[in-house]
Coordinates of C-alpha atoms in Angstrom, one line a residue:
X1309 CA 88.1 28.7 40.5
X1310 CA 86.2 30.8 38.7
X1311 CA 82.0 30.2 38.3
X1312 CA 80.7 31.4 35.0
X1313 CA 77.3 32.3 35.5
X1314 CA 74.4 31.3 32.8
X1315 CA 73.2 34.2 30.5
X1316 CA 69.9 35.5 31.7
X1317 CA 66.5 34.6 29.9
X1318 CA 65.5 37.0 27.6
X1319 CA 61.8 38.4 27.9
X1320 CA 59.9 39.9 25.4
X1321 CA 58.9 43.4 26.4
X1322 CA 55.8 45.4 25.3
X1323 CA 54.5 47.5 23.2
X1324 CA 52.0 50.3 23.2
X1325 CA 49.2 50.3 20.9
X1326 CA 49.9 53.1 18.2
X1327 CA 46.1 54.2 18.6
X1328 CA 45.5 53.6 22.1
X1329 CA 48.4 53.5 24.0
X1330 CA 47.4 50.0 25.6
X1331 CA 50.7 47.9 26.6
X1332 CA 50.0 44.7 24.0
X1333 CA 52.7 42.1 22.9
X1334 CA 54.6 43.0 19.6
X1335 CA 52.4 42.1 16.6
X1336 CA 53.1 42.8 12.7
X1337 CA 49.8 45.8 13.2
X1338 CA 51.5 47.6 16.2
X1339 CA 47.6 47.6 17.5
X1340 CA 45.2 46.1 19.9
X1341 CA 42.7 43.6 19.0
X1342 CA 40.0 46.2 20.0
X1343 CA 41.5 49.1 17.6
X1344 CA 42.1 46.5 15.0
X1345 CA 38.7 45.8 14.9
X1346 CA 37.6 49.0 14.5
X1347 CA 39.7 49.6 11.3
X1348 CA 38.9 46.2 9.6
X1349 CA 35.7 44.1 9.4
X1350 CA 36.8 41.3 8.1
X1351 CA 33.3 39.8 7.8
X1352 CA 32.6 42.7 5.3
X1353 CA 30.8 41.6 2.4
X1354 CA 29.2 38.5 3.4
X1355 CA 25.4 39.2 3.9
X1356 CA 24.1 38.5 7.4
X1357 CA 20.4 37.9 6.2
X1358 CA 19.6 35.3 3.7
X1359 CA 16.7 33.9 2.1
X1360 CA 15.7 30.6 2.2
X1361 CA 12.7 29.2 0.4
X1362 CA 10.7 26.3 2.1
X1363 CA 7.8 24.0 0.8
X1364 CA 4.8 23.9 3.1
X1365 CA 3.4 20.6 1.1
X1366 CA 6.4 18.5 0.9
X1367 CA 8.5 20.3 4.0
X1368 CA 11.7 20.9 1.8
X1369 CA 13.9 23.1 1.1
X1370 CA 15.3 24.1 -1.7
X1371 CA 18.9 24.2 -2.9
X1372 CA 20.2 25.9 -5.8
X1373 CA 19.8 25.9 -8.7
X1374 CA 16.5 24.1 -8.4
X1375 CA 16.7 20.9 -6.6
X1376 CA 14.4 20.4 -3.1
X1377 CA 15.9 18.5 -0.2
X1378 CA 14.2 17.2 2.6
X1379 CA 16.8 18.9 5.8
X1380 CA 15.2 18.5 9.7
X1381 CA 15.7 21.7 11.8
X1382 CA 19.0 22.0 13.4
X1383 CA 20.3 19.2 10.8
X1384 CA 24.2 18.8 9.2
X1385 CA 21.7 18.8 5.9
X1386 CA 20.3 22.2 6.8
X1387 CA 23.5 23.2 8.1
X1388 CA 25.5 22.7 5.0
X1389 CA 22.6 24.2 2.9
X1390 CA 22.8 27.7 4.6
X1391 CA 26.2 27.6 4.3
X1392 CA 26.1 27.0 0.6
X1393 CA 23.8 30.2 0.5
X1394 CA 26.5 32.4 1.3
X1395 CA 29.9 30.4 0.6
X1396 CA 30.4 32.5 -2.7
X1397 CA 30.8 36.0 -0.6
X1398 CA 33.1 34.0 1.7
X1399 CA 36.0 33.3 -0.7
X1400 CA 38.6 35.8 0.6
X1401 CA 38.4 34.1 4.3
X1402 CA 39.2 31.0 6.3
X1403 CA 35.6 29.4 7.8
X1404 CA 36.7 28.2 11.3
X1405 CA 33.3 27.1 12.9
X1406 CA 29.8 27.1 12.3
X1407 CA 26.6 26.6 14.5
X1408 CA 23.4 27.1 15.0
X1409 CA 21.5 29.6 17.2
X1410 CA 17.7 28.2 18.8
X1411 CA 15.1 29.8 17.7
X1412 CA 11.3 29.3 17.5
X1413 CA 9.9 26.4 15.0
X1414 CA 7.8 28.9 14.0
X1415 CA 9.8 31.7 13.7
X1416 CA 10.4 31.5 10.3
X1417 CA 14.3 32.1 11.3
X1418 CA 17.3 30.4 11.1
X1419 CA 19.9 31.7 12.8
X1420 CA 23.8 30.8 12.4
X1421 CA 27.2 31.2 14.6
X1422 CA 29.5 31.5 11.8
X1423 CA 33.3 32.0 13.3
X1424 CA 36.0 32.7 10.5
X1425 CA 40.0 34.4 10.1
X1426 CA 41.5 36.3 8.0
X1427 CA 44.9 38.2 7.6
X1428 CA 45.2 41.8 8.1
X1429 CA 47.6 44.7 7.9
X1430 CA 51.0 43.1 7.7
X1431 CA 50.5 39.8 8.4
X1432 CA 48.2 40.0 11.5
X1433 CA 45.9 37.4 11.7
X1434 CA 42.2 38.0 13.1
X1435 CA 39.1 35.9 14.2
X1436 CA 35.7 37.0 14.4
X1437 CA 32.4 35.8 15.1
X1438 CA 29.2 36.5 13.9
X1439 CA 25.6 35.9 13.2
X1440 CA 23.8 34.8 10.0
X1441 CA 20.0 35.1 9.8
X1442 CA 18.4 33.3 7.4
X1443 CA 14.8 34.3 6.8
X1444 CA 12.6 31.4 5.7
X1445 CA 10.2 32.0 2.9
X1446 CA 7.4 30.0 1.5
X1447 CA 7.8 28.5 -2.0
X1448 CA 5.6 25.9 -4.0
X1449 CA 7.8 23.1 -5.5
X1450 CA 7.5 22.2 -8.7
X1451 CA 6.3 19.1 -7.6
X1452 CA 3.6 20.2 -5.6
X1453 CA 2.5 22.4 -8.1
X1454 CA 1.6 20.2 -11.1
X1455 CA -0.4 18.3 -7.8
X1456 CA -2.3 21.5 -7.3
X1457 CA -2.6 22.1 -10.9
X1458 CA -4.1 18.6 -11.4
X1459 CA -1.5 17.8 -13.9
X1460 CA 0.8 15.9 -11.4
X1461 CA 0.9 12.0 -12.3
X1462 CA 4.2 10.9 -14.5
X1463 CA 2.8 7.2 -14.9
X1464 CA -0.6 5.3 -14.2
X1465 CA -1.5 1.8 -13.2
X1466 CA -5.1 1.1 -14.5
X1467 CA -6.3 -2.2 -12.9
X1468 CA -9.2 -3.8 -14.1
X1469 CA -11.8 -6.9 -13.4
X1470 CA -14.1 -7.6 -15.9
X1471 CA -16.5 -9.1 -13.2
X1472 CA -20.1 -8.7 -11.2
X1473 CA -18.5 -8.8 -8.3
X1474 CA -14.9 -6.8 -6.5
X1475 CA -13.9 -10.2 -4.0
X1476 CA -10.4 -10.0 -5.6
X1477 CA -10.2 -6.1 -5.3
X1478 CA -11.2 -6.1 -1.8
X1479 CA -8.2 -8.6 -1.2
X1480 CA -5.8 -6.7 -3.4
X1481 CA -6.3 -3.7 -1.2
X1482 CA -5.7 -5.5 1.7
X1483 CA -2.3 -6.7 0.1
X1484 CA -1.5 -3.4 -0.6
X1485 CA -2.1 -2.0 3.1
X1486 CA 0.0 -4.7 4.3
X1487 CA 3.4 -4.1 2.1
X1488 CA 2.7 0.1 1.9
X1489 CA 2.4 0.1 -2.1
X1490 CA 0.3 2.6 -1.8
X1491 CA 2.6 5.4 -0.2
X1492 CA 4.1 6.3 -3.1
X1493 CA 0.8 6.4 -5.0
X1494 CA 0.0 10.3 -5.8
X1495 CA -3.8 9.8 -6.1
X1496 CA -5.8 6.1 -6.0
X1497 CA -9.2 6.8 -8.1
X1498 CA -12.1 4.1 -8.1
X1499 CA -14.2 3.4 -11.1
X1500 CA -16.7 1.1 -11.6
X1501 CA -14.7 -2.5 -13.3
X1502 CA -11.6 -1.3 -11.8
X1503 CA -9.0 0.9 -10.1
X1504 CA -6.5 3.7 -11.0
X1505 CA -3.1 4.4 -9.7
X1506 CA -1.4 7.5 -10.3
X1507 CA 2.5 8.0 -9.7
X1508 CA 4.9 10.5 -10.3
X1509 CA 7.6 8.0 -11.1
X1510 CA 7.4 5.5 -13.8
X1511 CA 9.6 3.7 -11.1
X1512 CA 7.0 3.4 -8.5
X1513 CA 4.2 2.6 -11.2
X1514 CA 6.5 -0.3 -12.5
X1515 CA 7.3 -1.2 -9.1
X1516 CA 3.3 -1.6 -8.4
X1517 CA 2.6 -3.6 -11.7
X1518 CA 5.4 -6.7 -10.4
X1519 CA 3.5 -6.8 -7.2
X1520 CA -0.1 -7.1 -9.0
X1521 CA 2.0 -10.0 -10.9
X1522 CA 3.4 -11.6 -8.1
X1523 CA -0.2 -11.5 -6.1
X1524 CA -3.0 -12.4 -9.0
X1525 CA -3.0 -14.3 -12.0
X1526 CA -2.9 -11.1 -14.5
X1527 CA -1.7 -9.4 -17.8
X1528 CA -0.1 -6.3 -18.6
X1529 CA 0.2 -4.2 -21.2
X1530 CA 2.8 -0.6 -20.7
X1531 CA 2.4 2.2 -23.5
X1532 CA 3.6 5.7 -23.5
X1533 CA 2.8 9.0 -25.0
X1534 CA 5.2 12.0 -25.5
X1535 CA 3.9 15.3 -23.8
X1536 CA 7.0 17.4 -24.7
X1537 CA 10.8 17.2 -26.4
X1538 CA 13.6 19.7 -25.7
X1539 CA 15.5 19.7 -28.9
X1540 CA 18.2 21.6 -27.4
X1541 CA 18.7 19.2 -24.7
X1542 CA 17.3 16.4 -26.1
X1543 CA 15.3 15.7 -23.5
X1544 CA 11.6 14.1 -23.4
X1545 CA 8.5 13.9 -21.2
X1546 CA 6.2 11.5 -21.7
X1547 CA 3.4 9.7 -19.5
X1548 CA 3.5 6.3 -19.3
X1549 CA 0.3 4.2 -18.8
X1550 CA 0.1 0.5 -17.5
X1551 CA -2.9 -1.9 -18.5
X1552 CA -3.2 -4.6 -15.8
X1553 CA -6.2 -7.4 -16.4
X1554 CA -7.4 -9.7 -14.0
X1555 CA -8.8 -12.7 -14.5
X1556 CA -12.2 -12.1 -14.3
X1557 CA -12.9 -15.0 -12.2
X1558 CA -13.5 -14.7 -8.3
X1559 CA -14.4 -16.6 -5.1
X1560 CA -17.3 -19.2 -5.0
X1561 CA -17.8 -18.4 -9.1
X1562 CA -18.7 -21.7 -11.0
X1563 CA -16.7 -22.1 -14.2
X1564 CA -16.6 -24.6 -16.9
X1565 CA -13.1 -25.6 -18.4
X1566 CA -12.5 -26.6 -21.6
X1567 CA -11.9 -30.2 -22.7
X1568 CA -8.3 -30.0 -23.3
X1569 CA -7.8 -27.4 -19.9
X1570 CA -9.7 -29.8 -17.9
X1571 CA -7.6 -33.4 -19.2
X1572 CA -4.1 -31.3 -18.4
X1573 CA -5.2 -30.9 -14.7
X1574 CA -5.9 -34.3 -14.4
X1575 CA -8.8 -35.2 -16.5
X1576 CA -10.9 -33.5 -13.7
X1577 CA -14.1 -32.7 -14.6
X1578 CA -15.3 -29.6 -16.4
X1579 CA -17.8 -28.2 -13.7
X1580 CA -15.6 -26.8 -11.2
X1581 CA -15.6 -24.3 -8.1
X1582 CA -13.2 -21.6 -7.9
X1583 CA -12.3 -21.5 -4.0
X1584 CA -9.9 -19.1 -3.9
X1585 CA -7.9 -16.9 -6.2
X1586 CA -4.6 -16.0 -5.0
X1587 CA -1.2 -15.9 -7.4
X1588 CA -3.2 -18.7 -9.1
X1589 CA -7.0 -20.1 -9.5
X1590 CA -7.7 -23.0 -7.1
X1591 CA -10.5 -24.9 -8.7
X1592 CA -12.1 -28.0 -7.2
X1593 CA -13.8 -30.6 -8.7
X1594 CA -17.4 -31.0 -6.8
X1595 CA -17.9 -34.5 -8.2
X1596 CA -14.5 -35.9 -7.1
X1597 CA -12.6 -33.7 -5.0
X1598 CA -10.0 -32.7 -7.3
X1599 CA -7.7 -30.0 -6.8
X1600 CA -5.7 -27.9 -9.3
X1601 CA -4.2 -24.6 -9.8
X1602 CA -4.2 -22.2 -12.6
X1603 CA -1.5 -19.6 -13.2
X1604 CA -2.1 -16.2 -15.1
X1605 CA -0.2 -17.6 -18.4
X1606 CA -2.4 -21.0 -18.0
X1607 CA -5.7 -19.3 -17.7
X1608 CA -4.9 -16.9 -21.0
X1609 CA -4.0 -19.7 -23.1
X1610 CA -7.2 -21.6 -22.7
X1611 CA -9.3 -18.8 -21.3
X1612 CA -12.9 -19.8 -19.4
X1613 CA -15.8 -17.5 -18.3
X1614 CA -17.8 -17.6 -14.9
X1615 CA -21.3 -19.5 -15.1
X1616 CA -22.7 -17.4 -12.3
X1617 CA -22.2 -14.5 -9.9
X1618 CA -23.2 -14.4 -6.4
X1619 CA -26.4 -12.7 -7.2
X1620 CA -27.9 -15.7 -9.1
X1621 CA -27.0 -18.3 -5.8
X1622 CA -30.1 -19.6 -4.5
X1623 CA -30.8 -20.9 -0.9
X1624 CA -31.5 -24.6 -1.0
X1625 CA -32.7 -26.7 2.6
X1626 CA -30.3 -30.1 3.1
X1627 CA -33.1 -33.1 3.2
X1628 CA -30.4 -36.2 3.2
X1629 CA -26.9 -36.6 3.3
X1630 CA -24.6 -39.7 2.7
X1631 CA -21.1 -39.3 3.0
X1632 CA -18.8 -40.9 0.3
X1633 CA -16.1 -43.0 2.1
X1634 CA -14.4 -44.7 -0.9
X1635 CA -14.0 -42.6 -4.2
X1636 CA -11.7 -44.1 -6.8
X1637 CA -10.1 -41.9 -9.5
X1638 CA -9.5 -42.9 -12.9
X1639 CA -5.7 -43.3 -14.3
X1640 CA -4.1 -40.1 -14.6
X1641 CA -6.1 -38.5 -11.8
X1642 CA -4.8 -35.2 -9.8
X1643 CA -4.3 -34.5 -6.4
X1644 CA -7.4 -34.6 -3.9
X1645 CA -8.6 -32.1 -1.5
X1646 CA -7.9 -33.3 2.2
X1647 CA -9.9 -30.5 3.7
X1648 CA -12.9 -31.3 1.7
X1649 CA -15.3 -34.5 2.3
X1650 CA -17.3 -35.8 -0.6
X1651 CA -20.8 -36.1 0.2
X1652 CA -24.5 -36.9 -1.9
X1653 CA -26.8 -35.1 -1.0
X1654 CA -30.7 -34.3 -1.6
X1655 CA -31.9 -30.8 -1.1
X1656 CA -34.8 -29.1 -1.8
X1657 CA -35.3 -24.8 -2.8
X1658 CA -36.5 -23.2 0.1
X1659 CA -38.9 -21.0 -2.1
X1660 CA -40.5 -24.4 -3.2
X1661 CA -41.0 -26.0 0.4
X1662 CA -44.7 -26.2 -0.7
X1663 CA -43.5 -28.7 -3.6
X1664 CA -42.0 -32.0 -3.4
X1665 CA -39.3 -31.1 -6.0
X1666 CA -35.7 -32.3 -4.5
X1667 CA -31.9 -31.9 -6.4
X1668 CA -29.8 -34.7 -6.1
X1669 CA -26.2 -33.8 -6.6
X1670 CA -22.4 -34.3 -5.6
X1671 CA -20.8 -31.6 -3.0
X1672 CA -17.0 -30.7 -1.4
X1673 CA -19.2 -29.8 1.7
X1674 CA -19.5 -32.8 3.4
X1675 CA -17.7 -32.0 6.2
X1676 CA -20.0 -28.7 7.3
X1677 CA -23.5 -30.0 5.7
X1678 CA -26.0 -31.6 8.6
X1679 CA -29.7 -32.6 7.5
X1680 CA -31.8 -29.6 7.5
X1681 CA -28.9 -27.0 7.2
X1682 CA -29.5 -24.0 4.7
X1683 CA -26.3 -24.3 1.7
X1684 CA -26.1 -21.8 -1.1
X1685 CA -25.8 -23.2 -4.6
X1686 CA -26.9 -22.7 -8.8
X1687 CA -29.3 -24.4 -10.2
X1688 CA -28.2 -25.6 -13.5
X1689 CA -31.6 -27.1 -13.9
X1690 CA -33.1 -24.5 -14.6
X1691 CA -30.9 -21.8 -16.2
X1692 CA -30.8 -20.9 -19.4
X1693 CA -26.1 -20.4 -19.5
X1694 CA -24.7 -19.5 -22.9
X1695 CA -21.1 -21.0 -22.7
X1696 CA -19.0 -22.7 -25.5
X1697 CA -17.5 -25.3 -23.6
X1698 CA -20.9 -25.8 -21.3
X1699 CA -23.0 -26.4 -24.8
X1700 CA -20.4 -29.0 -26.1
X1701 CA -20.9 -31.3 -22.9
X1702 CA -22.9 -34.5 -22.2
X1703 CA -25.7 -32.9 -20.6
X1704 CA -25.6 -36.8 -18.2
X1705 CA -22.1 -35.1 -17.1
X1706 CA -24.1 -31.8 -15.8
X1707 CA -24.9 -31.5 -12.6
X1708 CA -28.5 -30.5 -11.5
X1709 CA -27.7 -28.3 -8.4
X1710 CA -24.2 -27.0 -7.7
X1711 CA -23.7 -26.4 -4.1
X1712 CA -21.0 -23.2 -3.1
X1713 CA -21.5 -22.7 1.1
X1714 CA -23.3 -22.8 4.4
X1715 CA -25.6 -20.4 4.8
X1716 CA -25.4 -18.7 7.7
X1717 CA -27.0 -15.3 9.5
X1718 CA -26.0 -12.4 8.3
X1719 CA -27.4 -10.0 10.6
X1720 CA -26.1 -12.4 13.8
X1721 CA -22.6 -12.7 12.3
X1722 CA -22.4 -9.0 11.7
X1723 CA -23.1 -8.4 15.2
X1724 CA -20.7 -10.8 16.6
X1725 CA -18.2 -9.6 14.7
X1726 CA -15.4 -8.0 16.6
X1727 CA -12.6 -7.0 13.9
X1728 CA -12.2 -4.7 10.8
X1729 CA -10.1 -4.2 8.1
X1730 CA -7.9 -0.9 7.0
X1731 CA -9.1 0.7 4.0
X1732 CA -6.9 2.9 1.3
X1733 CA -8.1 6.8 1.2
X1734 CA -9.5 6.9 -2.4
X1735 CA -11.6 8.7 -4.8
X1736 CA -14.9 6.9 -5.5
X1737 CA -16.9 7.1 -9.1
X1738 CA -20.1 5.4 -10.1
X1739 CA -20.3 3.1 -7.0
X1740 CA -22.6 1.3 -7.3
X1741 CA -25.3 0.4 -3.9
X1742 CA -24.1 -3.1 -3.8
X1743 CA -20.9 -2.2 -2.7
X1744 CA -22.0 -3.1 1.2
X1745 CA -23.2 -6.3 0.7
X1746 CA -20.5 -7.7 -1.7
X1747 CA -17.8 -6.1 1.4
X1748 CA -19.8 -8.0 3.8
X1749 CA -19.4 -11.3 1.4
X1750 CA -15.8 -10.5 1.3
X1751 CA -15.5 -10.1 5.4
X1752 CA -17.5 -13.4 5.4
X1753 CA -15.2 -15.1 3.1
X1754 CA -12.2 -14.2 5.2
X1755 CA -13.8 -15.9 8.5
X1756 CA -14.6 -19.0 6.9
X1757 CA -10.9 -19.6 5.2
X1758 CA -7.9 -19.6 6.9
X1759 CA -5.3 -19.9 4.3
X1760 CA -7.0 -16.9 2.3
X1761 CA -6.4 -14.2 6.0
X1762 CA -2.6 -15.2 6.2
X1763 CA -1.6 -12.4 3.9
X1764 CA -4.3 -9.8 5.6
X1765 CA -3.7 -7.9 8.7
X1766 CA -6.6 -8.2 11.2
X1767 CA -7.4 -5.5 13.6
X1768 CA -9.6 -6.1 17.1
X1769 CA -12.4 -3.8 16.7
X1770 CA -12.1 -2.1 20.4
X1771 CA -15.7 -0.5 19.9
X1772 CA -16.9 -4.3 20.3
X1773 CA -16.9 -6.8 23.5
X1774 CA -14.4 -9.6 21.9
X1775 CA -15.8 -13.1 21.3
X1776 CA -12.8 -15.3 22.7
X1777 CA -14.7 -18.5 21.1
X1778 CA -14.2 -19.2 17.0
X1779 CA -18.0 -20.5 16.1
X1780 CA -21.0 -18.9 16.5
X1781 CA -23.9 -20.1 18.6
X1782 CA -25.3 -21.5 15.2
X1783 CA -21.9 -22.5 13.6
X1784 CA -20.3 -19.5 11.7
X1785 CA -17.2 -19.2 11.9
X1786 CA -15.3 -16.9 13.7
X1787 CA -11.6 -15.2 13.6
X1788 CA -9.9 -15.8 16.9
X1789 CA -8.4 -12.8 19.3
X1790 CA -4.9 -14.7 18.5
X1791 CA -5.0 -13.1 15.0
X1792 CA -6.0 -9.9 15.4
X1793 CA -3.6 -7.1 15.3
X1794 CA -3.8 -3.8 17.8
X1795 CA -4.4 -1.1 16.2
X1796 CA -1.9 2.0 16.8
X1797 CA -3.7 5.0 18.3
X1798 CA -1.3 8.2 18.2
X1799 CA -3.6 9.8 21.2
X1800 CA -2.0 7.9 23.6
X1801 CA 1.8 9.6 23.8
X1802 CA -0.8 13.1 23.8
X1803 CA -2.1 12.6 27.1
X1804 CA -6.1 12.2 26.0
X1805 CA -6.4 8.6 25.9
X1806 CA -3.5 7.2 27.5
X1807 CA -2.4 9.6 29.7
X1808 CA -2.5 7.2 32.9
X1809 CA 0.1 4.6 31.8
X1810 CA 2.5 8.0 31.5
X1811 CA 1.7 9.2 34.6
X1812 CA 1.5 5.9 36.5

């Protein structure tokens, strides 16, 4: 028997390089990878410094043939940007891999690991890497420069209040702090009966004018006006403007509605206190305790007028009291105010303590009023009010003295107070040197009502002590430590202010 044996393996011999003479394995070149290298480059033609513009303002960059994207350092955004940049010179070759190189933030470089192939000389396939330096340059966007050329704004919102007094604009800023309207706002201008925002989106303007509609009872008017056509393109520019009026009726004002106004709220009566103006008007009745609310639409269809601003309130001394337990309403009454108690009382103008003159009248304040307590209120008695639906009244159904709030300390409540409010970073014109003391009104205003500080973020003041109790030592209300917010301080995660908890 006979044993075939089994054909031996083949192995595949070497070659010498035809410009070297190194021993390499057979390829379709007959050459190293190190003489191969030397005659082609296959990176040839593709630049290895590019240009990059960057906008200092903004922080984008921008991508051809003019559109700016916002890309972070090191980013796939940034990444596939520089590789746009140089992806036309790269159509002859396979892209394989592509990284980035650190280098200093402020370097002003970018610098990329690009890895690609290519075939060569009879089929031979090489890979190479190299690096890409892309030089960043400084360029203004087009956005940033119609800001620096003052000619920025696409769309306005002009807010106005055709009122003595800014109660609602002070709580319409706090509104807008609280949902961030006014990030997107390029500019926020202050003028005297009003407010201007300025966009560069007719987007974000229109976005602003549903808030204002869903947060005060307000109008709005929108108009537009053409800046420039491209009949080639057919393209227009125009700027759009936005008219929003308040109702110019604010906090503590005393109105008069008209007959048919007052007998659709239920047949309240005409004299009524506005005591808060949210989405709607909250008027209550002083004679009865009647509650109703008026909406934007309601308030433009039978329109009404403020009798008196804060400046004409007089300070009036509490000489008797009597609380009324048992009011009946007439048929078709409205809804009455449990957080009011009705009360008569007899008071007496501290400027005329030297007289025996004394008001009698009908007041909400029952519940705060004690004998001998100081109450702001009008004097109807002796004020001489033009108003149409005032004239046309019974002057028997006029009240002598309409009372609006406690009195309290200024001076003591400012001290005690340990909270603030944000404010918006505006431009001011014709202020006017009230400004302080209707804020401090507006401050007051948020300590004595509850519902109204809901929708406004409270901060603890940390340059105060903190007053843990909610009255004063004479009465005033306070805010509670419970609703304050902390505010954020970006020092601590720097090591200045809280650089013990880090190192603890």
């Amino acid at each position: 028997m006979e044993y075939i044996q089994a054909p031996a393996a083949s192995s595949q011999g070497n070659i010498l390089c035809c410009t070297c003479g190194v021993p390499i394995p057979p390829n379709p070149a007959n050459m190293c990878v190190a003489c191969l290298r030397t005659q082609v480059d296959i990176s040839e033609g593709i630049p290895k410094q590019v240009t990059v513009h960057f906008c200092k303002q903004c922080e984008r960059y921008l991508q051809p043939p003019a559109t700016w994207v916002q890309c972070a350092l090191e980013s796939r955004e940034l990444l596939s940007l520089c590789l746009k940049k140089i992806k036309s010179s790269m159509t002859k070759v396979r892209l394989i891999d592509a990284g980035f190189l650190w280098t200093e933030p402020h370097s002003k470089r970018i610098k990329m690991k690009v890895t690609i192939q290519k075939e060569v000389l009879n089929g031979a396939i090489l890979q190479q890497v190299f690096v890409v330096e892309f030089v960043v340059q400084n360029q203004m966007c087009d956005d940033c420069h119609r800001v620096e050329a003052k000619d920025f704004w696409k769309a306005v919102v002009q807010v106005r209040q055709k009122t003595s007094h800014k109660k609602t604009f002070y709580y319409l800023e706090q509104l807008i702090l609280k949902h961030k309207l006014h990030s997107n706002a390029l500019n926020i201008k202050e003028i005297h009966d009003g407010i201007d925002f300025y966009y560069g989106l007719k987007q974000h303007a229109q976005k602003m004018v549903d808030f204002l509609q869903c947060t005060v009872p307000c109008r709005s008017k929108a108009s537009q006006r053409l800046i420039s056509h491209d009949i080639h393109s057919n393209t227009y520019n125009y700027k759009s403007t936005f008219s929003v009026e308040i109702v110019p009726v604010c906090k503590d004002n005393v109105v008069c509605l008209s007959p048919r106004l007052a007998q659709s709220l239920g047949n309240m009566g005409q004299v009524c206190v506005c005591v808060r103006v949210t989405s709607t008007i909250h008027l209550i009745d002083p004679a009865t305790l009647q509650i109703a609310e008026v909406d934007g639409n309601t308030y433009w269809r039978n329109p009404f007028n403020s009798l008196c601003n804060p400046r004409q309130l007089e300070e009036f001394i509490v000489m008797d009291i009597d609380i009324i337990r048992d009011q009946k309403l007439g048929a078709g009454a409205g809804t009455r105010s449990s957080r009011h108690t009705l009360a008569e009382v007899w008071v007496q103008k501290t400027s005329e303590m030297d007289t025996s003159q004394q008001y009698h009248c009908r007041t909400f304040l029952g519940h705060l009023l004690n004998i001998g307590d100081l109450v702001l209120g009008f004097d109807f008695a002796n004020s001489n009010i033009n108003d149409e639906h005032l004239n046309k009244m019974n002057p028997h159904h006029i009240p002598d003295v309409v009372l609006i709030k406690k009195g309290y300390d200024r001076a003591r409540r400012v001290k005690r107070r340990n909270w603030k409010l944000q404010e918006m970073a505006r431009d001011r014109e014709g202020m006017d040197t009230d400004d302080e003391r209707q804020y401090q009104d507006f401050l007051e205003d948020l300590e004595e009502d509850e519902a109204l500080r809901k929708n406004v973020n409270i901060f603890r003041d940390a340059s105060k002590i903190p007053v843990e109790s909610d009255t004063d030592d004479d009465g005033a209300p306070q805010i509670s430590l419970a609703e304050m917010l902390e505010e954020l301080s970006l020092t601590d995660a720097t090591g200045e202010e809280g650089a013990d908890m880090l190192t603890d």
